[in-house]
CSV table of C-alpha atoms in Angstrom, one decimal:
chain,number,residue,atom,x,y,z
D,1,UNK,CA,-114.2,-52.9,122.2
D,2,UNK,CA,-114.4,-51.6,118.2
D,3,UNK,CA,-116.9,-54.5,117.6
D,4,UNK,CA,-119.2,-53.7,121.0
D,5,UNK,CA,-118.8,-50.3,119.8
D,6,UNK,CA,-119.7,-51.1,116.0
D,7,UNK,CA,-122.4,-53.0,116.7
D,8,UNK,CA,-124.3,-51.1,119.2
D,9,UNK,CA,-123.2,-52.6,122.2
D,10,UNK,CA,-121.3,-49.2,123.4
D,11,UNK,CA,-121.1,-46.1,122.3
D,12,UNK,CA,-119.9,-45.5,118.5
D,13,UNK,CA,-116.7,-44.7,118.7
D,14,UNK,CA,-115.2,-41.8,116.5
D,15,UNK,CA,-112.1,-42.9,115.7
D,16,UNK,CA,-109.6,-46.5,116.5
D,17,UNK,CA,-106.1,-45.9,116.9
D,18,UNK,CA,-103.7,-48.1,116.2
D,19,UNK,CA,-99.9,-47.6,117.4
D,20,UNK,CA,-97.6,-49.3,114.5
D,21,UNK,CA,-94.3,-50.3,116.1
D,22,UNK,CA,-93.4,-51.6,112.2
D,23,UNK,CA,-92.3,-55.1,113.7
D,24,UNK,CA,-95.8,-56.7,114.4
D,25,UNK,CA,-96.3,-60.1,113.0
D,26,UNK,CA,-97.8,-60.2,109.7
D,27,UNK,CA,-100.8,-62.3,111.2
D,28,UNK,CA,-101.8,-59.4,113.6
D,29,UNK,CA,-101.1,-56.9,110.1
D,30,UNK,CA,-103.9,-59.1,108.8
D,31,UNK,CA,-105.8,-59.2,111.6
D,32,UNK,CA,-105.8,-55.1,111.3
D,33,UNK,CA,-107.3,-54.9,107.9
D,34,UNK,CA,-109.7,-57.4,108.6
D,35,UNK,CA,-111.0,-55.2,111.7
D,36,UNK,CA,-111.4,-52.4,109.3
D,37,UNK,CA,-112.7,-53.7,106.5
D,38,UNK,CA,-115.4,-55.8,107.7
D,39,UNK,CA,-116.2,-53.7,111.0
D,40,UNK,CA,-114.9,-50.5,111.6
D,41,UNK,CA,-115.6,-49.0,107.8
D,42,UNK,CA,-119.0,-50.5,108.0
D,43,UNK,CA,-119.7,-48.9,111.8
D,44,UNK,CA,-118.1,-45.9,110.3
D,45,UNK,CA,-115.2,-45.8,112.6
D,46,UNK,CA,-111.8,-44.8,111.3
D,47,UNK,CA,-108.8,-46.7,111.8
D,48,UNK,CA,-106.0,-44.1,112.2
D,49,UNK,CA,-102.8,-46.1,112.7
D,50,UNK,CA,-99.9,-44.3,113.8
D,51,UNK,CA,-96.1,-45.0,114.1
D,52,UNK,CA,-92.7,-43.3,115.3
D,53,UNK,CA,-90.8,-45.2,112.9
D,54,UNK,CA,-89.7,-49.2,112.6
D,55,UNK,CA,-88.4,-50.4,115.9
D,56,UNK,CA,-86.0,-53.3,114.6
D,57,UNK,CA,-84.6,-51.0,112.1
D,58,UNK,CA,-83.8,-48.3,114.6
D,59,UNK,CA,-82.2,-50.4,117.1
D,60,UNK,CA,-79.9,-51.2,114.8
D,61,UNK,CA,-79.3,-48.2,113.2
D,62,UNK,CA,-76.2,-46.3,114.4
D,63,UNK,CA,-77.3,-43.1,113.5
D,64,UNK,CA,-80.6,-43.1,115.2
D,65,UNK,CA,-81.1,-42.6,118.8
D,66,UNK,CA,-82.7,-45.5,119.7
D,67,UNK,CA,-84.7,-45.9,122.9
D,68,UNK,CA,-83.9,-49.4,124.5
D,69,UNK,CA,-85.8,-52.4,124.4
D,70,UNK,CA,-85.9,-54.1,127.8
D,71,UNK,CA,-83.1,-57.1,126.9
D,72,UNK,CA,-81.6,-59.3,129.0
D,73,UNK,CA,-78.1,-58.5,129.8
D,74,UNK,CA,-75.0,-61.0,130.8
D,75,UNK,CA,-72.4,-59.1,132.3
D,76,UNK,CA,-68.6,-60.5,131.6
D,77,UNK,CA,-68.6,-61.6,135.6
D,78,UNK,CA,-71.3,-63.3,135.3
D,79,UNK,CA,-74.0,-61.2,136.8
D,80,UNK,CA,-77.0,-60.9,135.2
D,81,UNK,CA,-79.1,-57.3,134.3
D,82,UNK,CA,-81.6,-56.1,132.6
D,83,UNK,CA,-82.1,-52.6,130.6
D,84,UNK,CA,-84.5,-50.4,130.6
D,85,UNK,CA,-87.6,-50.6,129.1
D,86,UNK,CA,-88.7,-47.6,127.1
D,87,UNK,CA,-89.9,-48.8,123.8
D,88,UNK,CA,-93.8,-48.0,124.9
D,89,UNK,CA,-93.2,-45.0,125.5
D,90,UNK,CA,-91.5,-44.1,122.2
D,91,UNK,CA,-93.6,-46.6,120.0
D,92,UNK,CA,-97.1,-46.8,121.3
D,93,UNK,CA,-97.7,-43.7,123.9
D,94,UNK,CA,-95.9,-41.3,122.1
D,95,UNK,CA,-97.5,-41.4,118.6
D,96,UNK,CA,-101.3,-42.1,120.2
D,97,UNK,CA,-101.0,-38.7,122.6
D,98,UNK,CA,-100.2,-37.0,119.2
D,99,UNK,CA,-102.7,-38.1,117.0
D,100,UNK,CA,-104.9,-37.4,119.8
D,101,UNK,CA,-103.4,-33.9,119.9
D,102,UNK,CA,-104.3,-33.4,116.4
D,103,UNK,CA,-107.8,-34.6,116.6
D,104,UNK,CA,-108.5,-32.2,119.4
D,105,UNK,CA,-107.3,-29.4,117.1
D,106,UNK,CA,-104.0,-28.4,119.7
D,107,UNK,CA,-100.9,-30.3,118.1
D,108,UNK,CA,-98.3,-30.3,120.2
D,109,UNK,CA,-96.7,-28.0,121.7
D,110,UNK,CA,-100.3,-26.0,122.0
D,111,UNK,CA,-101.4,-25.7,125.0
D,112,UNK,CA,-104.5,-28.1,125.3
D,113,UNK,CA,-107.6,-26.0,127.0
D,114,UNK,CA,-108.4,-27.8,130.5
D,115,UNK,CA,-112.4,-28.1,129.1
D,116,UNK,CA,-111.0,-29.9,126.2
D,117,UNK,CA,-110.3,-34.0,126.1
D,118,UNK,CA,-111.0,-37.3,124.6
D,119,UNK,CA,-112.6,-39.9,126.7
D,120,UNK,CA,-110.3,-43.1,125.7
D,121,UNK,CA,-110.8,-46.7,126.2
D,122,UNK,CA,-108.5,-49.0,127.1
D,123,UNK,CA,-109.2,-52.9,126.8
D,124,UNK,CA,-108.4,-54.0,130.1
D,125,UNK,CA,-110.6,-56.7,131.4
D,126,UNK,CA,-112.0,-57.9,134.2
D,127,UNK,CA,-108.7,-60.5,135.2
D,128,UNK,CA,-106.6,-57.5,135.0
D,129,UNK,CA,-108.9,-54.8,136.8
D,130,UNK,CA,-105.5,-54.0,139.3
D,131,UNK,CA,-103.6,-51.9,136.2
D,132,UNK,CA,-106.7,-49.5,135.5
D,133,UNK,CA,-105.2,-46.2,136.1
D,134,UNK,CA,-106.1,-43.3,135.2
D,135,UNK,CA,-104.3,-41.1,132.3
D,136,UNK,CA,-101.1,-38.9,133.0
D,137,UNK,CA,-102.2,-36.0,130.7
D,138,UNK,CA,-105.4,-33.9,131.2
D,139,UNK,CA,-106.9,-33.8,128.0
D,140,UNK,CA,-106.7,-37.6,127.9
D,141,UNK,CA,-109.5,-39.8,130.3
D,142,UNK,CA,-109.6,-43.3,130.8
D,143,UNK,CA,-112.3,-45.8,130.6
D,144,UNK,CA,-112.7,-49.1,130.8
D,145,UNK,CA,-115.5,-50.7,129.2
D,146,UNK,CA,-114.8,-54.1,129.7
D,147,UNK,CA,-114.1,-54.1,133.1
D,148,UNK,CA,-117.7,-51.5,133.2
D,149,UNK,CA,-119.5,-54.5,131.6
D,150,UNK,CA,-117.6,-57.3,134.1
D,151,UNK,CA,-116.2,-59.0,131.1
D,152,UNK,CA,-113.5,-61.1,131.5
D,153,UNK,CA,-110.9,-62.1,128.7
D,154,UNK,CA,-112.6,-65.9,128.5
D,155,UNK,CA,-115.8,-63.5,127.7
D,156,UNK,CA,-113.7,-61.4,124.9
D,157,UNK,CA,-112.6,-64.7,123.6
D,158,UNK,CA,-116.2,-66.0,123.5
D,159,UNK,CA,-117.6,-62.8,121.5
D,160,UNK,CA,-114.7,-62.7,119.3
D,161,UNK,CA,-116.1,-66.2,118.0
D,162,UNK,CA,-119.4,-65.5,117.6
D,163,UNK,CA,-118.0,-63.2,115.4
D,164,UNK,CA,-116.0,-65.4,113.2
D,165,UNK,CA,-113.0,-63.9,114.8
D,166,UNK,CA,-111.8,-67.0,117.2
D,167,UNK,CA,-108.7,-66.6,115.9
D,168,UNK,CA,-107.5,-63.2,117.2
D,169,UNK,CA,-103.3,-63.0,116.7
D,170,UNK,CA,-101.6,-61.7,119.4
D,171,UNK,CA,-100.3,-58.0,119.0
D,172,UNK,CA,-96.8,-57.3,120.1
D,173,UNK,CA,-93.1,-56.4,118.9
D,174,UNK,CA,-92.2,-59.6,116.9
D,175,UNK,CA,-88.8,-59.4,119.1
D,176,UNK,CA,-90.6,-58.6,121.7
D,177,UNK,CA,-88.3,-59.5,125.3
D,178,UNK,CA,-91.2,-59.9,127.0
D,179,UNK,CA,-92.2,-62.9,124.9
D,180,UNK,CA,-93.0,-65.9,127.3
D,181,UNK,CA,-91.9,-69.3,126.1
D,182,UNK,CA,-95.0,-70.1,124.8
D,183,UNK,CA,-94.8,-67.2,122.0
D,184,UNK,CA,-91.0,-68.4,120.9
D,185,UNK,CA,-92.5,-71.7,119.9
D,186,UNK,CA,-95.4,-70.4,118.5
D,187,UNK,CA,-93.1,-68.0,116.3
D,188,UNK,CA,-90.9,-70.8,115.6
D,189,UNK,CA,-93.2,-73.3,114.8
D,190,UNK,CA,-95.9,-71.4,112.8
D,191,UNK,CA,-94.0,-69.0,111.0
D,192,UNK,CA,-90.3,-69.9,109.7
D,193,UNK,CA,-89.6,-66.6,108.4
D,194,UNK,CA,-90.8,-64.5,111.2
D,195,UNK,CA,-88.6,-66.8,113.1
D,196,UNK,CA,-85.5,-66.1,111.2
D,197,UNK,CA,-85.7,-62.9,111.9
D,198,UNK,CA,-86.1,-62.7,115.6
D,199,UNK,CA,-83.0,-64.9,115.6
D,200,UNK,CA,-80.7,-62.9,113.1
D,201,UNK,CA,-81.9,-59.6,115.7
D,202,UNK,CA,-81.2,-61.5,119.0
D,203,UNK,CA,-77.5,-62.0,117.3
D,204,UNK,CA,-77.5,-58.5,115.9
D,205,UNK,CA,-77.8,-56.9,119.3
D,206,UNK,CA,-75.7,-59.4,121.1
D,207,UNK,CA,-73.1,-55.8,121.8
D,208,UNK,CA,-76.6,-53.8,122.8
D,209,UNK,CA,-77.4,-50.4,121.3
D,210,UNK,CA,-75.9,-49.7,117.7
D,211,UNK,CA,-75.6,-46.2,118.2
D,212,UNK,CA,-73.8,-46.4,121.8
D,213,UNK,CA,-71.4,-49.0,120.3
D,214,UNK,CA,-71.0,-46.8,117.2
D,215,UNK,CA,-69.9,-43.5,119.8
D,216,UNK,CA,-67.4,-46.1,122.0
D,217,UNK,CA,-70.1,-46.4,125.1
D,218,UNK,CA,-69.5,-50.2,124.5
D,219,UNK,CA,-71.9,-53.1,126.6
D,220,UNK,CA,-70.0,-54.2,129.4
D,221,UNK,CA,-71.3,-58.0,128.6
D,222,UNK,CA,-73.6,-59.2,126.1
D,223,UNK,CA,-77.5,-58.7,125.2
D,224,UNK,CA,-80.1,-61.4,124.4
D,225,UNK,CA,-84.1,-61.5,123.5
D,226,UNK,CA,-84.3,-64.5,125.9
D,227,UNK,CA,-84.2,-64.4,129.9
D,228,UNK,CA,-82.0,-67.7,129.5
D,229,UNK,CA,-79.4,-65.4,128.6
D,230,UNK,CA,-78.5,-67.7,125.6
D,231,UNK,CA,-78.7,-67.1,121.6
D,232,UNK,CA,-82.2,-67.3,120.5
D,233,UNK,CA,-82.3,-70.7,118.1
D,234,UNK,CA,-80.4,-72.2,121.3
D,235,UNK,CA,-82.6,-71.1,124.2
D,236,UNK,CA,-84.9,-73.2,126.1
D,237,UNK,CA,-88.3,-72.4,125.1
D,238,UNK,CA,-89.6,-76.0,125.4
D,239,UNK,CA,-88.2,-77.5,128.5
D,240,UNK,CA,-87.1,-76.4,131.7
D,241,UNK,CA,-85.2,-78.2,133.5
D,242,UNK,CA,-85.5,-78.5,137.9
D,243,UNK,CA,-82.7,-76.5,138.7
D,244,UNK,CA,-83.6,-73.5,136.2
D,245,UNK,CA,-87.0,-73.5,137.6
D,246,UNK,CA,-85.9,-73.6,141.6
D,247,UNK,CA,-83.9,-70.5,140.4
D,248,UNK,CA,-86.5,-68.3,138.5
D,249,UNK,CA,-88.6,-69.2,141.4
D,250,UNK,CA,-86.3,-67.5,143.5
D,251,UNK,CA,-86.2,-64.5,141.1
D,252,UNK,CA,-89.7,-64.3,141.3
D,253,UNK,CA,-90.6,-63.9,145.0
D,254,UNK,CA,-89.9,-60.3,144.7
D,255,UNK,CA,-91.1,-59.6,141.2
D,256,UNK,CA,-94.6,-58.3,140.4
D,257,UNK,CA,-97.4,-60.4,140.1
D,258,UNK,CA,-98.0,-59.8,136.5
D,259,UNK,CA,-94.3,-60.6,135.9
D,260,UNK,CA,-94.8,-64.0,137.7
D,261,UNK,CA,-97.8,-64.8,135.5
D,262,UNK,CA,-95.5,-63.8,132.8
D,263,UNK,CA,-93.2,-66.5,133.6
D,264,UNK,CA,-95.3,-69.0,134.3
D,265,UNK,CA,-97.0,-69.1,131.0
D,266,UNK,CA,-100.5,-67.7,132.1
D,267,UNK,CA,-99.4,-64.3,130.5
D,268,UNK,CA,-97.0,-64.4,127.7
D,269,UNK,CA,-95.8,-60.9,126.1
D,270,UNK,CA,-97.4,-57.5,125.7
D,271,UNK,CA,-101.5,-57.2,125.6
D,272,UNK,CA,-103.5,-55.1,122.6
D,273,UNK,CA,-103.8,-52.6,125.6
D,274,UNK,CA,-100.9,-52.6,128.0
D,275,UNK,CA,-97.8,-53.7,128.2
D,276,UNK,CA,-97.3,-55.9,130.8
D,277,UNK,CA,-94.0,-55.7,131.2
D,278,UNK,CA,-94.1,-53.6,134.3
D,279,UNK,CA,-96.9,-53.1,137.1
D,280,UNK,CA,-98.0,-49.5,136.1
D,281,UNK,CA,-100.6,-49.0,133.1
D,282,UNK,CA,-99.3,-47.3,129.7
D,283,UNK,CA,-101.1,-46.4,126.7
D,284,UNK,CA,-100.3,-49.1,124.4
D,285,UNK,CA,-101.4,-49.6,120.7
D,286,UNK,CA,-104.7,-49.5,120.2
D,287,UNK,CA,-106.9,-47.0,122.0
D,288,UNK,CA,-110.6,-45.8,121.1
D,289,UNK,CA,-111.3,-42.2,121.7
D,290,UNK,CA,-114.4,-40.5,122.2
C-alpha cells in the first residue's frame, strides 16, 4: 500500500505507521529502512514507528507487568492449554491508536470530537476479504484498498518485484507462537543467531510469566514457543509423523479456518496487517492513515 500510495496509484498518504514490538527480525528492520529511504521520503510520506517497549525483554522481566504471549502450555497431568493472547493489543494496537491520537491533536485521555478521524488502511487482501472489519474506536475508519482494487497477495507479490522488492521479509515477533513450521526452519536455517535466541527464550519461559513466578502465582505445568509442546531446538519443525498429524487433524475440526491454514503451512505466523492468530481483525503494525 505505501508504494501504490507513493507512486500515484492511491491516494498520498500522510503518514506510515509502523508498530515496533523490538523483537522483529533484523531482515524485516532492514526491510523498514529500505521502505523509507527509497519510497516513503521520496513520496514524502513519513514513517512514524512506534513501540510500547521490547517484548522479549519484558516477558522476562519480573518487575514489569507483562501481557502474555499466546504459548503453548503442558499441564503436569498431561493436558494440554494454551494462554491468552494479548501481545497485539499491548504491542501493535496500543501504541498505533496513540500516535493516531496525537496526530489528530486529542492525546489521550481527550475526548476525540465525533467529526474528527483518520481514514486508515489496512493491507488485507483479496484471499483474506472474511477479516475486514470495521474499527472499534470512532475517530479511527477502515479501508481496504487492496481488497477495493481486487488484488490478491500473488498480485502484492507480483508488484513488490517489479519494484526490486521480491524479497519482502516477513514481519512478526521473532518468538512469535504463532510461527508455522515453515518459519522455525526458515529462522534456523537462514539466520543462526536469530535462531539462538528464540531457543534460549522458549527455555527462558519454560515456568511462564517472570513476574507471576517472581509474586508465587507459579505455572501449574510448563510453557513452550512450539505447539509440539517440546523445547524449541528439539521440536519437530521438519517432519511430522502419521499419528501427530491424525491428532492435529482432530484439533482442527473445530478450530477457525485461518488457524487451519495456519497449520497446514498455507499461512504461517502473523501478517504486516493482522494477526492471524485469532478470527477477529486487530490493528496490527503497520497502518496508513489519512
Amino acid at each position: 500500500m505505501l508504494a501504490l500510495s507513493a507512486n500515484g496509484h492511491l491516494p498520498k498518504a500522510d503518514y506510515a505507521i509502523f508498530a515496533d514490538t523490538g523483537w522483529e527480525p533484523h531482515a524485516v528492520y532492514r526491510h523498514l529502512n529500505r521502505l523509507e529511504k527509497e519510497i516513503a521520503a521520496p513520496a514524502g510520506i513519513p514513517i512514524l514507528r512506534v513501540s510500547s517497549g521490547n517484548i522479549r525483554r519484558d516477558a522476562l522481566d519480573p518487575g514489569h507487568r507483562f501481557t502474555s504471549m499466546p504459548l503453548y502450555i503442558l499441564n503436569q497431568d498431561g493436558k494440554q492449554g494454551m494462554t491468552r493472547r494479548q501481545c497485539t493489543g499491548e504491542y501493535k494496537i496500543k501504541p498505533i491508536k496513540r500516535q493516531v491520537r496525537e496526530l489528530l491533536g486529542y492525546p489521550y485521555p481527550q475526548r476525540v470530537p465525533k467529526d474528527v478521524f483518520v481514514e486508515q488502511w489496512v493491507g488485507i487482501s483479496t484471499d483474506e476479504f472474511h477479516r475486514a472489519k470495521d474499527a472499534d474506536v470512532r475517530y479511527m475508519r477502515n479501508r481496504h484498498p487492496l481488497i477495493d482494487l481486487g488484488w490478491s497477495r500473488t498480485d502484492c507479490v507480483r508488484y513488490l518485484t517489479s519494484l526490486g522488492l521480491a524479497d519482502t521479509p516477513k514481519s512478526s515477533c521473532l518468538g512469535c507462537p504463532f510461527h508455522g513450521n515453515a518459519q522455525w526452519r526458515h529462522i534456523r536455517d537462514t539466520s543462526p543467531d536469530e535462531w539462538q535466541d528464540v531457543v534460549e527464550f522458549d527455555a527462558a519461559i519454560r515456568q511462564g510469566n517472570a513476574r507471576s513466578n517472581a509474586g508465587g502465582n507459579q505455572l501449574l505445568g510448563q510453557a513452550f514457543l512450539h505447539r509440539s509442546r517440546v523445547p524449541l531446538d528439539q521440536a519437530p519443525i521438519d517432519h511430522v509423523t502419521a499419528a501427530e498429524w491424525a491428532a492435529r487433524q482432530q484439533e482442527l475440526d473445530d478450530r477457525a479456518p485461518m488457524e487451519e491454514e495456519l497449520e497446514n503451512g498455507v499461512v504461517d505466523g502473523c501478517s504486516p496487517w493482522t494477526c492471524r492468530g485469532e478470527t477477529d481483525l486487530v490493528q496490527d503494525d503497520f497502518a496508513l492513515a489519512s
